Tab-separated table of C-alpha atoms and ligand atoms in Angstrom:
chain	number	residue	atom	x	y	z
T	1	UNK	CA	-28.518	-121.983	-31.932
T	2	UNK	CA	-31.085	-123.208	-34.228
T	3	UNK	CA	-33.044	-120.473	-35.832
T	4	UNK	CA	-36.642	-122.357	-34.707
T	5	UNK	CA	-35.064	-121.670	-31.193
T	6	UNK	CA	-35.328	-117.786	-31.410
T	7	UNK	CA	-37.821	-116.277	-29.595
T	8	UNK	CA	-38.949	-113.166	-31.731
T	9	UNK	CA	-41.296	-110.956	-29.343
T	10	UNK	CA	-44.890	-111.112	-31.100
T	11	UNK	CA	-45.342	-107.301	-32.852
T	12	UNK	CA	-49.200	-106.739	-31.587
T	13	UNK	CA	-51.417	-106.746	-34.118
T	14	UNK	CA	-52.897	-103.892	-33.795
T	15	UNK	CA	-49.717	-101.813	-35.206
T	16	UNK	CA	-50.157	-102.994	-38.439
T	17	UNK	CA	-53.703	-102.907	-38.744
T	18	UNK	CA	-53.986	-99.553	-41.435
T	19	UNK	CA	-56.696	-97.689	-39.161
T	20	UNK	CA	-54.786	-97.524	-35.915
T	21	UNK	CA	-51.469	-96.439	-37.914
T	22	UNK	CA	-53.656	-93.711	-39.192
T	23	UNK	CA	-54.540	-92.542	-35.364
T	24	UNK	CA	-51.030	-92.588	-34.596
T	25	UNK	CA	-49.987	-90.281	-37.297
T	26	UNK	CA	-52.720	-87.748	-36.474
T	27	UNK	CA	-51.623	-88.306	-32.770
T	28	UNK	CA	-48.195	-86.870	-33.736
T	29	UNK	CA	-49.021	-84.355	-36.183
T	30	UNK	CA	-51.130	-82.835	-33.429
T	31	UNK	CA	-48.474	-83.257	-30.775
T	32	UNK	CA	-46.025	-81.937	-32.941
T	33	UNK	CA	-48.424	-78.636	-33.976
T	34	UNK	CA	-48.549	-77.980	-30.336
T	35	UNK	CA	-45.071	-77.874	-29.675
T	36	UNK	CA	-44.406	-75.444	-32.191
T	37	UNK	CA	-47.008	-73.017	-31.408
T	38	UNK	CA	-45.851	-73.045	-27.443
T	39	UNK	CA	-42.517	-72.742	-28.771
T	40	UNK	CA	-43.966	-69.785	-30.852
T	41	UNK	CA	-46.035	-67.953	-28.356
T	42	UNK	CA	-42.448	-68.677	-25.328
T	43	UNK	CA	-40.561	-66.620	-28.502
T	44	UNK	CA	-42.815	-64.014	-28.464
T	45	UNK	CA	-43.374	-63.577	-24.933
T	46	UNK	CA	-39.212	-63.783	-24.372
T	47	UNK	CA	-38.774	-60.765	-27.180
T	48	UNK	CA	-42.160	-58.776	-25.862
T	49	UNK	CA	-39.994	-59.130	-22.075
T	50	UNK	CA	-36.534	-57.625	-23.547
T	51	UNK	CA	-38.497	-54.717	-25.850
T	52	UNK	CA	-40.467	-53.594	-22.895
T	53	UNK	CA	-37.093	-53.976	-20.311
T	54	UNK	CA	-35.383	-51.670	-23.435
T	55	UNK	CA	-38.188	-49.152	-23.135
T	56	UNK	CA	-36.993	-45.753	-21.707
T	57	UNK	CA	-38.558	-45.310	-18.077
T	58	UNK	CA	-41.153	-42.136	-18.262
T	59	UNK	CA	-42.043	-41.067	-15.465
T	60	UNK	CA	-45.830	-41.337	-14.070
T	61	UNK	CA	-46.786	-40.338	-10.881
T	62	UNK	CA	-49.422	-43.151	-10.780
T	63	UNK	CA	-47.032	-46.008	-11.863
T	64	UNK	CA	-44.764	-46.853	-9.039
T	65	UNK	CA	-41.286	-46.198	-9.469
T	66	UNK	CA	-38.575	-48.091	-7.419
T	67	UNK	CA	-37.395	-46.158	-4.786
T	68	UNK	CA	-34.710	-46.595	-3.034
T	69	UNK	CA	-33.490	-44.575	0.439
T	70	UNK	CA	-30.486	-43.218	-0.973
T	71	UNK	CA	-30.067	-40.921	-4.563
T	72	UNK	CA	-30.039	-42.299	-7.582
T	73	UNK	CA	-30.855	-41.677	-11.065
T	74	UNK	CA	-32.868	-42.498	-13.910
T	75	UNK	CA	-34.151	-41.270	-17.291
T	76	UNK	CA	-37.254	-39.160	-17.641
T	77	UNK	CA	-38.081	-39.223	-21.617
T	78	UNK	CA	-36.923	-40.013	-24.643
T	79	UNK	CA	-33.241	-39.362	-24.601
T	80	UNK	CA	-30.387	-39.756	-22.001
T	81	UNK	CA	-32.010	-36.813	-19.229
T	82	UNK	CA	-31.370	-37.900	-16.191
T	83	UNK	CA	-32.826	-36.717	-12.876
T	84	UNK	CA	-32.283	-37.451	-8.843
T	85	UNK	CA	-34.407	-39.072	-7.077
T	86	UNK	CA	-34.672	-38.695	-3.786
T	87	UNK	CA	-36.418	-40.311	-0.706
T	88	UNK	CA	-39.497	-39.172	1.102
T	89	UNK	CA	-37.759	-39.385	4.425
T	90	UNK	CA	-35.014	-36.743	3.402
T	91	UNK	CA	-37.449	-34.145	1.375
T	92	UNK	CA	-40.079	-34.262	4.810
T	93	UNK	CA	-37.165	-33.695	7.078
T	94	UNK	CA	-35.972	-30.581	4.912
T	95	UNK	CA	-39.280	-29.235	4.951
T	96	UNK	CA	-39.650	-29.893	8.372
T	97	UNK	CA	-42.507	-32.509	7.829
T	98	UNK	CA	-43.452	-29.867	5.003
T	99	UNK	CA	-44.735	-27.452	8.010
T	100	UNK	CA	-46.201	-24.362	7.051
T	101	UNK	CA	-43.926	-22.228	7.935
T	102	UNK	CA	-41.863	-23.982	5.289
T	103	UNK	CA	-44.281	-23.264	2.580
T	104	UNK	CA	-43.309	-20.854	-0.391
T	105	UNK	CA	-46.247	-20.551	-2.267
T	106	UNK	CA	-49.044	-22.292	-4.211
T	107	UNK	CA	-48.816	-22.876	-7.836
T	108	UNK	CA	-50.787	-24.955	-10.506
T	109	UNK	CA	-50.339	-28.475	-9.309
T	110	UNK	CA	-50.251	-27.783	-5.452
T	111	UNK	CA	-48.064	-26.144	-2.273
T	112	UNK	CA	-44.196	-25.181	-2.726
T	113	UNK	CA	-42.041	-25.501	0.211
T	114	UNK	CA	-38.897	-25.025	1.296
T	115	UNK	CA	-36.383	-27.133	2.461
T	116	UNK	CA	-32.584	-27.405	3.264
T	117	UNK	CA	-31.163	-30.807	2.852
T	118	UNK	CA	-28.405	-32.453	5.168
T	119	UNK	CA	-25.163	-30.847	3.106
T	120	UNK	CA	-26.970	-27.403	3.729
T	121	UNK	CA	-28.200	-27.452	0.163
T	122	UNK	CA	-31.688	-25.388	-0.017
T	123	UNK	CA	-34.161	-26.674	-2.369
T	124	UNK	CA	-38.026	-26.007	-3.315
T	125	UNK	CA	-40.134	-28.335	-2.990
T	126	UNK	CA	-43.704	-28.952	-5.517
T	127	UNK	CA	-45.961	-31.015	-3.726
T	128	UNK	CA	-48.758	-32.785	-6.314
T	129	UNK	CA	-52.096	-31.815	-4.689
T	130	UNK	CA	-53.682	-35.164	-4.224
T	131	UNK	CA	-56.867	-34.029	-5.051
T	132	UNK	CA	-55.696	-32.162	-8.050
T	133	UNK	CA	-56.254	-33.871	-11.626
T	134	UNK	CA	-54.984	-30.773	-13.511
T	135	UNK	CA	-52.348	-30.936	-11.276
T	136	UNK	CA	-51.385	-34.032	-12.293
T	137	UNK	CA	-50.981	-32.971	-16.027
T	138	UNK	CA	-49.288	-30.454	-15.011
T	139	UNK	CA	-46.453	-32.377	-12.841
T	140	UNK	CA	-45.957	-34.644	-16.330
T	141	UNK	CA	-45.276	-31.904	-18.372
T	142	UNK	CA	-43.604	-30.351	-16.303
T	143	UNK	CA	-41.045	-33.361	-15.568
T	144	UNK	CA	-41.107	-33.722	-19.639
T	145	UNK	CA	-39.837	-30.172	-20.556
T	146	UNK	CA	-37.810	-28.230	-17.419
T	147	UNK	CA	-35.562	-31.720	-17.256
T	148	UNK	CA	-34.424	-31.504	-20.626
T	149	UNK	CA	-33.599	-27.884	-20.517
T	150	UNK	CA	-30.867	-25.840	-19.370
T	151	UNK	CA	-30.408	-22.648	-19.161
T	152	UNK	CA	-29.052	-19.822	-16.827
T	153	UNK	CA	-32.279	-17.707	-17.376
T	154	UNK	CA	-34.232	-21.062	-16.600
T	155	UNK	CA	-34.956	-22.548	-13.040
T	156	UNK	CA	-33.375	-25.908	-12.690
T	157	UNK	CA	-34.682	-28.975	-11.598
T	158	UNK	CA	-32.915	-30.690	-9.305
T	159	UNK	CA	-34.796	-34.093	-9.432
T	160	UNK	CA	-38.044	-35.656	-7.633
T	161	UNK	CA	-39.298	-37.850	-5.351
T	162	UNK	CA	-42.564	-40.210	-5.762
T	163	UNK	CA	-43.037	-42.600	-3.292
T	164	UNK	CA	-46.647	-44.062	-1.928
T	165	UNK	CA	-49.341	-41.580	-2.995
T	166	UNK	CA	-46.552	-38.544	-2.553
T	167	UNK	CA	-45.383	-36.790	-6.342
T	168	UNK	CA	-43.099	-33.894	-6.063
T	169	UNK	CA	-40.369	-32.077	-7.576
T	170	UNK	CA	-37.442	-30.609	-6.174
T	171	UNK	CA	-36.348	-27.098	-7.602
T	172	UNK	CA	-32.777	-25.054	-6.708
T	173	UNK	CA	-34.338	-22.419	-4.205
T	174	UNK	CA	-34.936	-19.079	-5.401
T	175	UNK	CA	-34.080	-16.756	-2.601
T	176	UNK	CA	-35.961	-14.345	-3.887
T	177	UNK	CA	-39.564	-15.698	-4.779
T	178	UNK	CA	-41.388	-14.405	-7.671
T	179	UNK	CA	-41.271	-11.461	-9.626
T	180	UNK	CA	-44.643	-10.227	-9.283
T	181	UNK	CA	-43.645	-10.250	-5.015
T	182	UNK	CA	-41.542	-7.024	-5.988
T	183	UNK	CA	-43.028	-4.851	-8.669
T	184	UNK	CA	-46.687	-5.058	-7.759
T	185	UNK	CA	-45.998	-4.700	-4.176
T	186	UNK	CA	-45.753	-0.755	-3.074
T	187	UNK	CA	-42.953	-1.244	-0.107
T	188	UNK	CA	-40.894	-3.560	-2.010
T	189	UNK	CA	-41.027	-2.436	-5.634
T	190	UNK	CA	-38.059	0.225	-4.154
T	191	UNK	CA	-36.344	-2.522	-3.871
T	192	UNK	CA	-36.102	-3.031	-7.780
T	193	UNK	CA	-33.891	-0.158	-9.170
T	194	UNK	CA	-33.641	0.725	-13.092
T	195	UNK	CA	-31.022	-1.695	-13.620
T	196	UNK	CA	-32.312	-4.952	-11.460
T	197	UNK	CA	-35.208	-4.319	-13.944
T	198	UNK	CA	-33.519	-3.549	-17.387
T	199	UNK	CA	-31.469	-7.372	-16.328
T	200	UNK	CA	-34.586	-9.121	-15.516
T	201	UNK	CA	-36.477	-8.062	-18.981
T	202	UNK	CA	-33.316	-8.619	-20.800
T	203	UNK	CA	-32.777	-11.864	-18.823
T	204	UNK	CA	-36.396	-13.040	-19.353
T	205	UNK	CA	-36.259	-12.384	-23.465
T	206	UNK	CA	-33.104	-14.749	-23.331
T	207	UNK	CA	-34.764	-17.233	-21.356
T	208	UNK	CA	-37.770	-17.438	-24.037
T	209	UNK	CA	-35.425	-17.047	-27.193
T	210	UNK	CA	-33.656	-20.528	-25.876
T	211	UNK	CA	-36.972	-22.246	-24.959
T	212	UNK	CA	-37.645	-20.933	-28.648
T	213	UNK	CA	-35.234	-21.192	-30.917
T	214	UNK	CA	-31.888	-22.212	-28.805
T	215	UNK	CA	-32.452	-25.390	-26.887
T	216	UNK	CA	-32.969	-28.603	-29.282
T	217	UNK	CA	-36.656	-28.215	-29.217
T	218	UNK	CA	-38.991	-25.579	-29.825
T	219	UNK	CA	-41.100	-24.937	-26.735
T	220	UNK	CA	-43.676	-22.741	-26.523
T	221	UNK	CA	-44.227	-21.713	-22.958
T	222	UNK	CA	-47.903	-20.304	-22.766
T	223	UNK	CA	-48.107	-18.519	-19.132
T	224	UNK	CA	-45.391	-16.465	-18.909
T	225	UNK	CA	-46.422	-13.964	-16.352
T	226	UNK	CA	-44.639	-12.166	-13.427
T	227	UNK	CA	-45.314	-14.777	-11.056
T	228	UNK	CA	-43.752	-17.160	-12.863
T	229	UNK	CA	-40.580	-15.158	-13.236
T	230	UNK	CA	-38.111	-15.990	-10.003
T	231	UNK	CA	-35.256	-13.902	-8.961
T	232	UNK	CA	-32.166	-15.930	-7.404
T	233	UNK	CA	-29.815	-13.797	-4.776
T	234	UNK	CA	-28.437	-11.635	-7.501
T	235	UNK	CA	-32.237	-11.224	-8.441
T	236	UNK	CA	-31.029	-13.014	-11.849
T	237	UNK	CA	-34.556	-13.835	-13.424
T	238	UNK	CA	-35.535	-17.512	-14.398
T	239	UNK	CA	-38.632	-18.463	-16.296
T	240	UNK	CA	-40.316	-21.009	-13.894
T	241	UNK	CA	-43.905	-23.342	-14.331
T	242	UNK	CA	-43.819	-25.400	-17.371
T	243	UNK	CA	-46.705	-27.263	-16.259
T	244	UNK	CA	-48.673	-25.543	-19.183
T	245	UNK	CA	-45.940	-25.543	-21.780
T	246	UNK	CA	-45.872	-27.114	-25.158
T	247	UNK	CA	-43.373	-28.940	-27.553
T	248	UNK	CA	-43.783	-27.999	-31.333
T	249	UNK	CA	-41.851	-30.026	-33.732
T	250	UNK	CA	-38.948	-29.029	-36.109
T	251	UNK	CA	-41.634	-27.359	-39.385
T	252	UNK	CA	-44.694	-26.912	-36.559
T	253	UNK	CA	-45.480	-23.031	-35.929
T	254	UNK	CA	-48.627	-22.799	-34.646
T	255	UNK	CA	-51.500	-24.959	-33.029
T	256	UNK	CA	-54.860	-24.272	-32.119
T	257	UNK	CA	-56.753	-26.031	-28.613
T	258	UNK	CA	-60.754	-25.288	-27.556
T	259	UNK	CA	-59.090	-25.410	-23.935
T	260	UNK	CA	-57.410	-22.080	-23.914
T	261	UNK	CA	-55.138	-22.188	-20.566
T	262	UNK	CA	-53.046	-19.400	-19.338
T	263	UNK	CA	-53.453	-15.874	-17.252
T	264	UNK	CA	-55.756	-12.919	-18.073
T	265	UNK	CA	-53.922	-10.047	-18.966
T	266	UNK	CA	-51.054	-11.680	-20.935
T	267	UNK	CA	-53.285	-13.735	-23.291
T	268	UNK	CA	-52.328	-12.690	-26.646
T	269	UNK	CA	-55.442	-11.775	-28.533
T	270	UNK	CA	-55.629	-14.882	-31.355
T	271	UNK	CA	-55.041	-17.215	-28.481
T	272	UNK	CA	-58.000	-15.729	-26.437
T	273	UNK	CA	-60.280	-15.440	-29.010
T	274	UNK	CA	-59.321	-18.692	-31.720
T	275	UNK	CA	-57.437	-20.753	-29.631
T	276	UNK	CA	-54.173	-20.288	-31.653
T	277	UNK	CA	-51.116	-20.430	-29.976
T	278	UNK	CA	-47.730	-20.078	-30.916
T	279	UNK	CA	-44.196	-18.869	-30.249
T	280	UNK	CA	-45.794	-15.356	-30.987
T	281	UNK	CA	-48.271	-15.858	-28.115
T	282	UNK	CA	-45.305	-15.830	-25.478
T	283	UNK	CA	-44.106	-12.835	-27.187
T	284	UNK	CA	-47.149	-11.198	-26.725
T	285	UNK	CA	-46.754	-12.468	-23.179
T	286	UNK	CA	-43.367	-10.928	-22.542
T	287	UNK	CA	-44.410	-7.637	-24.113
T	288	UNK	CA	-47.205	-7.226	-21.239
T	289	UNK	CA	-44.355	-8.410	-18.573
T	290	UNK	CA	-42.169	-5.383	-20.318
T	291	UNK	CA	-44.856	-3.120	-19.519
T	292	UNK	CA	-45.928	-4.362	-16.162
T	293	UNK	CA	-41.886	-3.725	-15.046
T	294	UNK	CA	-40.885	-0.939	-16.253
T	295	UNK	CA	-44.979	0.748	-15.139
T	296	UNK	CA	-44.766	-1.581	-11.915
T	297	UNK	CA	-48.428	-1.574	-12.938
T	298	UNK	CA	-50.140	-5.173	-13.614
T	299	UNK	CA	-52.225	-5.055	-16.533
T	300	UNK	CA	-54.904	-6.546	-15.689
T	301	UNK	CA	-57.256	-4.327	-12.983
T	302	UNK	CA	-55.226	-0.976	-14.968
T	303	UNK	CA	-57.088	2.125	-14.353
T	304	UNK	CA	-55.932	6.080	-15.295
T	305	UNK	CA	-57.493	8.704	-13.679
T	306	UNK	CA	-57.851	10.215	-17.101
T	307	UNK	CA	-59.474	7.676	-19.476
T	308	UNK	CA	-60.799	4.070	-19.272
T	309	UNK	CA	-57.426	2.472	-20.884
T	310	UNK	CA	-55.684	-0.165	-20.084
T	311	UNK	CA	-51.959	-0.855	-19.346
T	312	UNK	CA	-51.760	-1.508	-23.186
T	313	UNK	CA	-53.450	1.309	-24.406
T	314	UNK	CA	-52.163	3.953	-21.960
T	315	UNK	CA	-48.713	2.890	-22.752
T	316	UNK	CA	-49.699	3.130	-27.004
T	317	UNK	CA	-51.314	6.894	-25.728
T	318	UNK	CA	-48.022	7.960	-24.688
T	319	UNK	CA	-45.829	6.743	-26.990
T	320	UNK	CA	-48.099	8.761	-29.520
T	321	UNK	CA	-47.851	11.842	-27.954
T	322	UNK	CA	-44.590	11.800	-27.313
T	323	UNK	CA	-44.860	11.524	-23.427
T	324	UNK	CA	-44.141	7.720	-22.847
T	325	UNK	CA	-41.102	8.154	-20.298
T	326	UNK	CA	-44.032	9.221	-18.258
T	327	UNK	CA	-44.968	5.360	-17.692
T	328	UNK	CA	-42.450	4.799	-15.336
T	329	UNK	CA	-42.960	3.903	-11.949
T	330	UNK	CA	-42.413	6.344	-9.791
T	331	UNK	CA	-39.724	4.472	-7.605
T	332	UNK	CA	-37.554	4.359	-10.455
T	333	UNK	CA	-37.274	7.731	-11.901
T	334	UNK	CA	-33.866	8.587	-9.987
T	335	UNK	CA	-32.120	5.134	-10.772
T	336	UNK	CA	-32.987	5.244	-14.361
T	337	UNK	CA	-31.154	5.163	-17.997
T	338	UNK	CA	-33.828	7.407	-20.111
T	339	UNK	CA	-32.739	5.600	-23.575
T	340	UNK	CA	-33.024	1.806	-21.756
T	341	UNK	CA	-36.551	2.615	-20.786
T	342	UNK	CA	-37.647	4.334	-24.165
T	343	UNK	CA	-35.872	1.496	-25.878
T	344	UNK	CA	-37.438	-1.264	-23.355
T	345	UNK	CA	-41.222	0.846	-23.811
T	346	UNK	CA	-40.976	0.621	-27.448
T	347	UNK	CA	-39.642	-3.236	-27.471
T	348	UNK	CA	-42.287	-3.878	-25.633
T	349	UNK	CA	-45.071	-2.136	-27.673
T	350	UNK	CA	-43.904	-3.883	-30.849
T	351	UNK	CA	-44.601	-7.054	-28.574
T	352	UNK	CA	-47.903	-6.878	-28.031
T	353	UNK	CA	-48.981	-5.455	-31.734
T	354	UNK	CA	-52.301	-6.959	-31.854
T	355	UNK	CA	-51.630	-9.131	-35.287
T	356	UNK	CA	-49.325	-11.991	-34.277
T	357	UNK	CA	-47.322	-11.537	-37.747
T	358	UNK	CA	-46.519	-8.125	-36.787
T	359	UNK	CA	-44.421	-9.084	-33.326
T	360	UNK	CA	-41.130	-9.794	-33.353
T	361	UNK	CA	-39.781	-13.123	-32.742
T	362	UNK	CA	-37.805	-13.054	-29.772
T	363	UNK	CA	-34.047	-13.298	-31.285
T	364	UNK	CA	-34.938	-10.300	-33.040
T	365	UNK	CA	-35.852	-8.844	-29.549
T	366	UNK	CA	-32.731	-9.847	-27.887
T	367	UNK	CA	-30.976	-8.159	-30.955
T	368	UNK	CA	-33.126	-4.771	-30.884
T	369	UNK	CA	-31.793	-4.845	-26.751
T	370	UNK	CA	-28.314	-5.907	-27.622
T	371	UNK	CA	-27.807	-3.511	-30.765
T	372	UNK	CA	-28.449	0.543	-30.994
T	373	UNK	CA	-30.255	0.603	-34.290
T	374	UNK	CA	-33.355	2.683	-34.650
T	375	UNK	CA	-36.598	0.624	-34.157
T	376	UNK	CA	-39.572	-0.165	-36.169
T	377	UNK	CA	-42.684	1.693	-35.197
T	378	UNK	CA	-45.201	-0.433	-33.536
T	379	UNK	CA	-48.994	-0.391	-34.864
T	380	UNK	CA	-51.906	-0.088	-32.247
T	381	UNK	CA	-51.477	-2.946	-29.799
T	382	UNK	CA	-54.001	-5.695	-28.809
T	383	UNK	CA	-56.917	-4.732	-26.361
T	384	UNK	CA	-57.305	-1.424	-27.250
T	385	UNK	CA	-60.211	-0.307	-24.917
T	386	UNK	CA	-60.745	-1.699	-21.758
T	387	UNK	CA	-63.704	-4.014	-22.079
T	388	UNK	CA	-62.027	-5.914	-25.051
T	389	UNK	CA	-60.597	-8.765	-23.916
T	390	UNK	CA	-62.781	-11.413	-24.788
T	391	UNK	CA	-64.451	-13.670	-21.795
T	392	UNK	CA	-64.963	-16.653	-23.837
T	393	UNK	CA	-63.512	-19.754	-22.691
T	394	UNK	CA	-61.277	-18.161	-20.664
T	395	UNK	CA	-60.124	-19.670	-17.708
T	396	UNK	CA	-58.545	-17.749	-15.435
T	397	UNK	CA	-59.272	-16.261	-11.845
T	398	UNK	CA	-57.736	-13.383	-10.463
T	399	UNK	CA	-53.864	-13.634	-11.495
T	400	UNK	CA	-54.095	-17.687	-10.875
T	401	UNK	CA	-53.349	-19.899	-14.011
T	402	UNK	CA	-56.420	-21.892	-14.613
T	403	UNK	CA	-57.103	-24.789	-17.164
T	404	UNK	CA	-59.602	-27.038	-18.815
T	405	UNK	CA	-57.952	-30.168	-18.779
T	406	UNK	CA	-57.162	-31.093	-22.551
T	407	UNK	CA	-55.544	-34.034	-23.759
T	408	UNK	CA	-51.763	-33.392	-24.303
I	501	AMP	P1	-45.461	-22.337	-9.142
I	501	AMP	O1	-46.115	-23.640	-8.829
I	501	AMP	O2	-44.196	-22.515	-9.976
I	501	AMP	O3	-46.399	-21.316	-9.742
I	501	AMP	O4	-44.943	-21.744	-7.733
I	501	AMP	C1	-45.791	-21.124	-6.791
I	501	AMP	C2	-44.989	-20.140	-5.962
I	501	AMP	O5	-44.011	-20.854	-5.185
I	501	AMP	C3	-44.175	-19.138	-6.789
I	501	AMP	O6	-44.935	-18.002	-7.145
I	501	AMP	C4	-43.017	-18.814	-5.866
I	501	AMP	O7	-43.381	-17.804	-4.942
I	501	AMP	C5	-42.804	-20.115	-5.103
I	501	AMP	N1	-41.728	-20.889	-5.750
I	501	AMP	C6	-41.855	-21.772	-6.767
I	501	AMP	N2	-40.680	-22.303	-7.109
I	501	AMP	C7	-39.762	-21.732	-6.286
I	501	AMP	C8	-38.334	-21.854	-6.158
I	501	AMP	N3	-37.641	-22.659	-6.958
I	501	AMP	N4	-37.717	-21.114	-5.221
I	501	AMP	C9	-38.432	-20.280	-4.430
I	501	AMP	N5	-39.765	-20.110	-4.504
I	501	AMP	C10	-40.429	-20.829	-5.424
């Protein structure tokens, strides 16, 4: 074919005129930007999916958790803890549609009923108060620190169950109730002898001493009281109600709060007064609880026919003249070891020395139970007269734990 025959297709004209060529390059420079940044921001959004798929799962009443009819499990913090969850329609039919009958008692963050599940398992149930904002804080912390602990001195959680607008937790049962039920009460305090008591004080200091010093972090509980004490069948105490409790880390010993929460009576006087708390504020706590047992006397609302002092200071009268077996309750004076209760008088008076640096930490309390050694003499406790225990920003009614919400 002869080349004139070729029919080469016409280029438009337009390509190689220089202003349109310059168009077309800023055409795909643009084009080209574009692509990159979607590309970009998909990248991003693709690793922003996986980190927050990694993320542990906390759990927050308010945030909707999957919930399925049958157990299963899932994590509650920052480590492998694991907790059961279980359905709404199996914790209202143990409670019997959470009648009243059913119901235990009432605590910081609502009602406590019980229940017995479908294997015959009994359980307590915590009901979140609806209306209850502090009870909401409470329930958090409360999930954060009991389901990371173990201990036989410690109640156990057996897992929760938030579904709709419902939050609750779901304890082993305590056959037995609360401490407080017992030795404040005048028919059944009989039913506590000597030694029921001398395991429950020395069950209560090992409780603390692990939530301490023992577990891997060092908790400070901050209402230990006798209501928060519960006795299982063998009326075995376990430290209960961490809805108040705090987590100090590794070199931490004290902190200080404007919001001082807790119970009257076992405030320890630095806490009351500054705000400080730390593992010597519980310790000042369990001395009180020392007294209150072996006395069966609550120290708050204390009077003596004789004077105008307190638990504390009645207790610090005897022991200086001599005459401190005479604090004993009545109902145990036939059941009794003399040197136990001497020995658990004077532990207990060391406790609630009024200058936090004075108290014993509480392995050194488990030791001065475990070991026969002579003692060191305790120095005029906290409280001294009646009337001292400061009102300010103290929030507490009757035995009831009160708070002032604070940011945890
Ligand atoms: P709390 O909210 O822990 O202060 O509990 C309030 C009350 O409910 C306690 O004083 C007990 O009488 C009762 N209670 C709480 N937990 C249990 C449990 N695990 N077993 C039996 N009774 C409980």
């Amino acid at each position: 074919m002869a080349v004139s025959d070729l029919t080469i297709p016409s280029i438009p004209e337009s390509i190689y005129k220089p202003g349109s060529n310059k168009k077309r390059q800023t055409i795909i420079v643009v084009v080209s930007i574009l692509s990159i940044l979607v590309m970009v921001i998909l990248i991003l959004a693709i690793l922003y999916a996986w980190r927050k798929k990694k993320r542990p799962q906390v759990i927050v009443p308010d945030e909707p958790v999957q919930i399925i009819d049958e157990e299963y499990t899932m994590e509650t913090g920052d480590d492998d803890t694991e907790l059961s969850s279980f359905s709404l329609t199996k914790i209202s039919k143990s409670t019997n549609d959470f009648a009243n009958d059913k119901k235990l008692g009432e605590g910081g963050f609502g009602p406590v009923y019980k229940g017995v599940l479908d294997d015959g398992r009994e359980i307590a149930v915590k009901r979140l108060s609806k209306t209850s904002r502090q009870g909401l804080g409470e329930f958090k912390n409360e999930v954060k620190f009991i389901a990371k602990l173990q201990h036989r001195n410690l109640v156990k959680l057996l897992g929760y169950c938030i579904q709709g607008d419902e939050s609750m937790l779901i304890y082993e049962y305590m056959p037995n109730k609360s401490l407080d039920s017992f030795i404040f009460d005048t028919i059944k305090s009989s039913l506590l002898d000597w030694s029921d008591r001398y395991r429950i004080i020395h069950g209560t200091a090992r409780g603390l001493l692990y939530l301490h010093q023992d577990s891997r972090f060092k908790i400070v509980h901050r209402d230990l009281k006798a209501s928060n004490i519960l006795l299982d069948v063998d009326m075995n105490p376990k430290i209960s109600d961490f809805g108040l409790a705090r987590m100090f880390r590794e070199h931490e010993n004290e902190a200080n709060t404007n919001n001082v929460v807790g119970t009257l009576g076992y405030l320890a006087p630095e806490y009351a007064v500054d705000g400080t708390f730390s593992e010597k504020s519980d310790v000042f706590s369990f001395g009180v609880l020392v007294l209150e047992i072996v006395s069966g006397k609550k120290n708050r609302g204390f009077s003596h026919e004789k004077d105008s002092d307190n638990l504390l200071a009645h207790a610090w009268r005897l022991f200086e003249e001599g005459m401190v077996v005479q604090l004993l309750g009545a109902e145990m004076r036939d059941s009794c070891v003399v040197s136990e209760v001497l020995r658990s008088i004077h532990i207990g008076l060391l406790c609630v020395q009024h200058h936090a640096k004075d108290r014993p930490t509480m392995s050194s309390v488990v030791l001065m139970f475990d070991k026969e050694g002579a003692l060191p003499r305790p120095k005029q406790p906290a409280f001294f007269a009646k009337g001292s225990v400061p009102q300010r920003n103290l929030v507490s009614i009757n035995d009831i734990t009160m708070t002032t919400l604070e940011p945890r």
